[in-house]
């Protein structure tokens, strides 16, 4: 009877770990893609700033769009910073909590 319970618990833990690994792998790839896009945005903004300094008359619509794009890029950076803060926090991993539930 105990062997069945342990086998079941191990199966659940392994399934949980597999799902967590897949989830984390996907998140890391998504953040890598976002980082690449953010770098492209930053290059564009540098170029837009340079052109705006060179040209006395810059379209107000373009200025507004560049301002909005800059604000979005700052928000993206904030999200990335928050994500990095969360994955490096010192809380115990969720699987420890799950394994404690099986022991009880």
Coordinates of N, CA and C in Angstrom, one line a residue:
X1 N 0.8 -1.2 0.0 CA 0.0 0.0 0.0 C 0.9 1.3 0.0
X2 N 1.9 1.3 0.9 CA 2.8 2.5 0.9 C 3.5 2.6 -0.4
X3 N 3.9 1.5 -0.9 CA 4.7 1.5 -2.2 C 3.8 2.1 -3.3
X4 N 2.6 1.8 -3.3 CA 1.7 2.4 -4.3 C 1.6 3.9 -4.1
X5 N 1.4 4.4 -2.9 CA 1.3 5.8 -2.6 C 2.6 6.5 -3.0
X6 N 3.8 5.9 -2.7 CA 5.1 6.5 -3.1 C 5.2 6.6 -4.6
X7 N 4.8 5.5 -5.3 CA 4.9 5.5 -6.7 C 4.0 6.5 -7.4
X8 N 2.8 6.7 -6.8 CA 1.9 7.7 -7.3 C 2.5 9.1 -7.1
X9 N 3.1 9.3 -5.9 CA 3.6 10.6 -5.5 C 4.8 10.9 -6.4
X10 N 5.7 9.9 -6.7 CA 6.8 10.2 -7.6 C 6.4 10.5 -9.0
X11 N 5.4 9.8 -9.4 CA 4.8 10.1 -10.8 C 4.3 11.5 -10.9
X12 N 3.6 11.9 -9.8 CA 3.1 13.3 -9.8 C 4.2 14.3 -9.8
X13 N 5.2 14.1 -9.0 CA 6.3 15.0 -8.8 C 7.1 15.1 -10.2
X14 N 7.3 13.9 -10.8 CA 8.0 13.9 -12.1 C 7.2 14.7 -13.2
X15 N 5.9 14.5 -13.2 CA 5.0 15.1 -14.1 C 5.1 16.6 -13.9
X16 N 5.0 17.0 -12.6 CA 5.0 18.4 -12.2 C 6.4 19.1 -12.7
X17 N 7.5 18.4 -12.4 CA 8.8 18.9 -12.8 C 8.9 19.1 -14.3
X18 N 8.4 18.1 -15.0 CA 8.4 18.1 -16.5 C 7.6 19.3 -17.0
X19 N 6.4 19.6 -16.5 CA 5.6 20.7 -16.9 C 6.3 22.0 -16.5
X20 N 6.9 22.1 -15.4 CA 7.6 23.3 -15.0 C 8.8 23.6 -15.9
X21 N 9.5 22.5 -16.2 CA 10.7 22.7 -17.1 C 10.2 23.2 -18.5
X22 N 9.2 22.6 -19.0 CA 8.6 23.1 -20.3 C 8.2 24.5 -20.2
X23 N 7.5 24.9 -19.1 CA 7.0 26.2 -19.0 C 8.2 27.2 -18.9
X24 N 9.2 26.9 -18.1 CA 10.4 27.8 -18.0 C 11.1 27.9 -19.3
X25 N 11.3 26.8 -20.0 CA 11.9 26.9 -21.3 C 11.2 27.8 -22.2
X26 N 9.9 27.7 -22.3 CA 9.1 28.6 -23.1 C 9.2 30.0 -22.7
X27 N 9.2 30.3 -21.4 CA 9.3 31.7 -20.9 C 10.7 32.3 -21.3
X28 N 11.7 31.5 -21.1 CA 13.1 32.0 -21.4 C 13.2 32.3 -22.9
X29 N 12.6 31.5 -23.8 CA 12.6 31.8 -25.2 C 11.8 33.1 -25.5
X30 N 10.7 33.2 -24.9 CA 9.8 34.4 -25.1 C 10.6 35.7 -24.7
X31 N 11.3 35.6 -23.5 CA 12.0 36.7 -23.0 C 13.2 37.0 -23.9
X32 N 13.8 36.0 -24.5 CA 14.9 36.2 -25.4 C 14.4 37.0 -26.6
X33 N 13.3 36.6 -27.1 CA 12.7 37.2 -28.3 C 12.3 38.7 -28.0
X34 N 11.7 38.9 -26.8 CA 11.4 40.2 -26.4 C 12.6 41.1 -26.3
X35 N 13.7 40.6 -25.7 CA 14.9 41.3 -25.6 C 15.5 41.7 -27.0
X36 N 15.4 40.8 -27.9 CA 15.8 41.1 -29.3 C 15.0 42.3 -29.9
X37 N 13.7 42.2 -29.7 CA 12.8 43.3 -30.2 C 13.1 44.6 -29.5
X38 N 13.3 44.5 -28.2 CA 13.7 45.8 -27.5 C 14.9 46.4 -28.0
X39 N 15.9 45.6 -28.3 CA 17.2 46.1 -28.9 C 16.9 46.8 -30.2
X40 N 16.0 46.2 -31.0 CA 15.7 46.8 -32.3 C 15.0 48.2 -32.1
X41 N 14.1 48.2 -31.1 CA 13.4 49.5 -30.8 C 14.4 50.5 -30.4
X42 N 15.3 50.1 -29.5 CA 16.3 51.1 -29.0 C 17.2 51.7 -30.1
X43 N 17.6 50.8 -31.1 CA 18.4 51.3 -32.2 C 17.5 52.3 -33.0
X44 N 16.3 51.9 -33.3 CA 15.4 52.8 -34.0 C 15.3 54.2 -33.3
X45 N 15.1 54.1 -32.0 CA 14.9 55.4 -31.2 C 16.2 56.3 -31.3
X46 N 17.3 55.6 -31.2 CA 18.6 56.4 -31.3 C 18.7 57.1 -32.7
X47 N 18.3 56.3 -33.7 CA 18.3 56.9 -35.1 C 17.3 58.0 -35.2
X48 N 16.1 57.8 -34.6 CA 15.1 58.9 -34.7 C 15.5 60.1 -33.9
X49 N 16.2 60.0 -32.8 CA 16.7 61.1 -32.1 C 17.8 61.9 -32.9
X50 N 18.6 61.1 -33.5 CA 19.7 61.7 -34.4 C 19.1 62.5 -35.5
X51 N 18.1 61.9 -36.2 CA 17.4 62.6 -37.3 C 16.7 63.8 -36.9
X52 N 16.0 63.7 -35.7 CA 15.3 64.9 -35.2 C 16.2 66.0 -34.9
X53 N 17.4 65.7 -34.4 CA 18.4 66.8 -34.1 C 18.9 67.4 -35.4
X54 N 19.0 66.6 -36.4 CA 19.5 67.1 -37.7 C 18.4 67.9 -38.5
X55 N 17.2 67.5 -38.3 CA 16.1 68.2 -39.1 C 15.3 69.1 -38.2
X56 N 15.3 70.4 -38.6 CA 14.6 71.4 -37.8 C 13.1 71.1 -37.7
X57 N 12.5 70.6 -38.9 CA 11.1 70.4 -38.9 C 10.8 68.9 -38.9
X58 N 10.4 68.4 -37.8 CA 10.0 67.0 -37.7 C 8.5 66.9 -37.5
X59 N 7.9 66.1 -38.2 CA 6.5 65.9 -38.2 C 6.0 65.7 -36.7
X60 N 5.0 66.4 -36.3 CA 4.5 66.2 -34.9 C 4.0 64.8 -34.7
X61 N 3.4 64.2 -35.7 CA 2.9 62.8 -35.6 C 4.0 61.9 -35.4
X62 N 5.1 62.1 -36.0 CA 6.3 61.2 -35.9 C 6.9 61.4 -34.5
X63 N 7.0 62.7 -34.0 CA 7.5 62.9 -32.7 C 6.6 62.2 -31.6
X64 N 5.3 62.3 -31.8 CA 4.4 61.6 -30.8 C 4.6 60.1 -30.9
X65 N 4.7 59.6 -32.1 CA 4.8 58.1 -32.2 C 6.1 57.7 -31.5
X66 N 7.2 58.4 -31.8 CA 8.5 58.1 -31.2 C 8.4 58.2 -29.7
X67 N 7.8 59.2 -29.1 CA 7.6 59.3 -27.7 C 6.8 58.1 -27.1
X68 N 5.8 57.7 -27.8 CA 5.0 56.6 -27.3 C 5.8 55.3 -27.4
X69 N 6.6 55.1 -28.4 CA 7.4 53.9 -28.6 C 8.5 53.9 -27.5
X70 N 9.0 55.0 -27.1 CA 10.0 55.1 -26.1 C 9.4 54.7 -24.7
X71 N 8.2 55.2 -24.5 CA 7.5 54.8 -23.2 C 7.2 53.3 -23.2
X72 N 6.8 52.7 -24.3 CA 6.6 51.3 -24.3 C 7.8 50.5 -24.1
X73 N 8.9 51.0 -24.6 CA 10.2 50.3 -24.4 C 10.6 50.4 -23.0
X74 N 10.3 51.5 -22.3 CA 10.6 51.5 -20.8 C 9.8 50.6 -20.1
X75 N 8.5 50.4 -20.5 CA 7.6 49.5 -19.8 C 8.1 48.0 -20.0
X76 N 8.5 47.7 -21.2 CA 9.1 46.4 -21.5 C 10.3 46.1 -20.6
X77 N 11.2 47.1 -20.5 CA 12.3 46.9 -19.6 C 11.9 46.7 -18.2
X78 N 10.8 47.4 -17.7 CA 10.3 47.2 -16.4 C 9.8 45.8 -16.2
X79 N 9.1 45.3 -17.2 CA 8.6 43.9 -17.1 C 9.7 42.9 -17.1
X80 N 10.7 43.1 -17.9 CA 11.9 42.2 -17.9 C 12.6 42.2 -16.5
X81 N 12.8 43.4 -16.0 CA 13.4 43.6 -14.7 C 12.6 42.9 -13.6
X82 N 11.3 43.0 -13.6 CA 10.4 42.3 -12.6 C 10.5 40.8 -12.8
X83 N 10.5 40.3 -14.0 CA 10.6 38.9 -14.3 C 12.0 38.4 -13.7
X84 N 13.0 39.1 -13.9 CA 14.3 38.7 -13.4 C 14.4 38.7 -11.9
X85 N 13.7 39.7 -11.3 CA 13.7 39.8 -9.9 C 12.9 38.6 -9.3
X86 N 11.8 38.2 -10.0 CA 11.0 37.1 -9.5 C 11.7 35.8 -9.6
X87 N 12.4 35.5 -10.7 CA 13.1 34.2 -10.8 C 14.3 34.1 -9.9
X88 N 14.8 35.2 -9.4 CA 16.0 35.2 -8.6 C 15.6 35.4 -7.1
X89 N 14.4 35.4 -6.8 CA 14.0 35.6 -5.3 C 14.4 34.3 -4.6
X90 N 14.4 34.4 -3.3 CA 14.9 33.4 -2.4 C 13.8 32.4 -1.9
X91 N 12.5 32.6 -2.4 CA 11.5 31.7 -1.9 C 11.8 30.3 -2.4
X92 N 11.4 29.3 -1.6 CA 11.6 27.9 -2.0 C 10.8 27.6 -3.3
X93 N 11.4 26.7 -4.1 CA 10.7 26.3 -5.4 C 9.3 25.7 -5.0
X94 N 8.4 25.8 -6.0 CA 7.1 25.2 -5.7 C 7.1 23.7 -5.5
X95 N 8.0 23.0 -6.1 CA 8.0 21.5 -6.0 C 8.3 21.1 -4.5
X96 N 9.0 21.9 -3.8 CA 9.3 21.6 -2.4 C 7.9 21.6 -1.6
X97 N 7.1 22.6 -1.9 CA 5.8 22.7 -1.2 C 5.0 21.5 -1.6
X98 N 5.0 21.1 -2.9 CA 4.2 19.9 -3.4 C 4.7 18.7 -2.7
X99 N 6.0 18.5 -2.6 CA 6.6 17.3 -2.0 C 6.2 17.2 -0.5
X100 N 6.1 18.3 0.2 CA 5.7 18.3 1.6 C 4.3 17.9 1.7
X101 N 3.4 18.2 0.8 CA 2.0 17.8 0.8 C 1.9 16.3 0.7
X102 N 2.8 15.7 -0.1 CA 2.8 14.2 -0.2 C 3.2 13.5 1.1
X103 N 4.2 14.1 1.8 CA 4.7 13.5 3.0 C 3.6 13.5 4.1
X104 N 2.9 14.6 4.2 CA 1.8 14.7 5.2 C 0.8 13.6 4.9

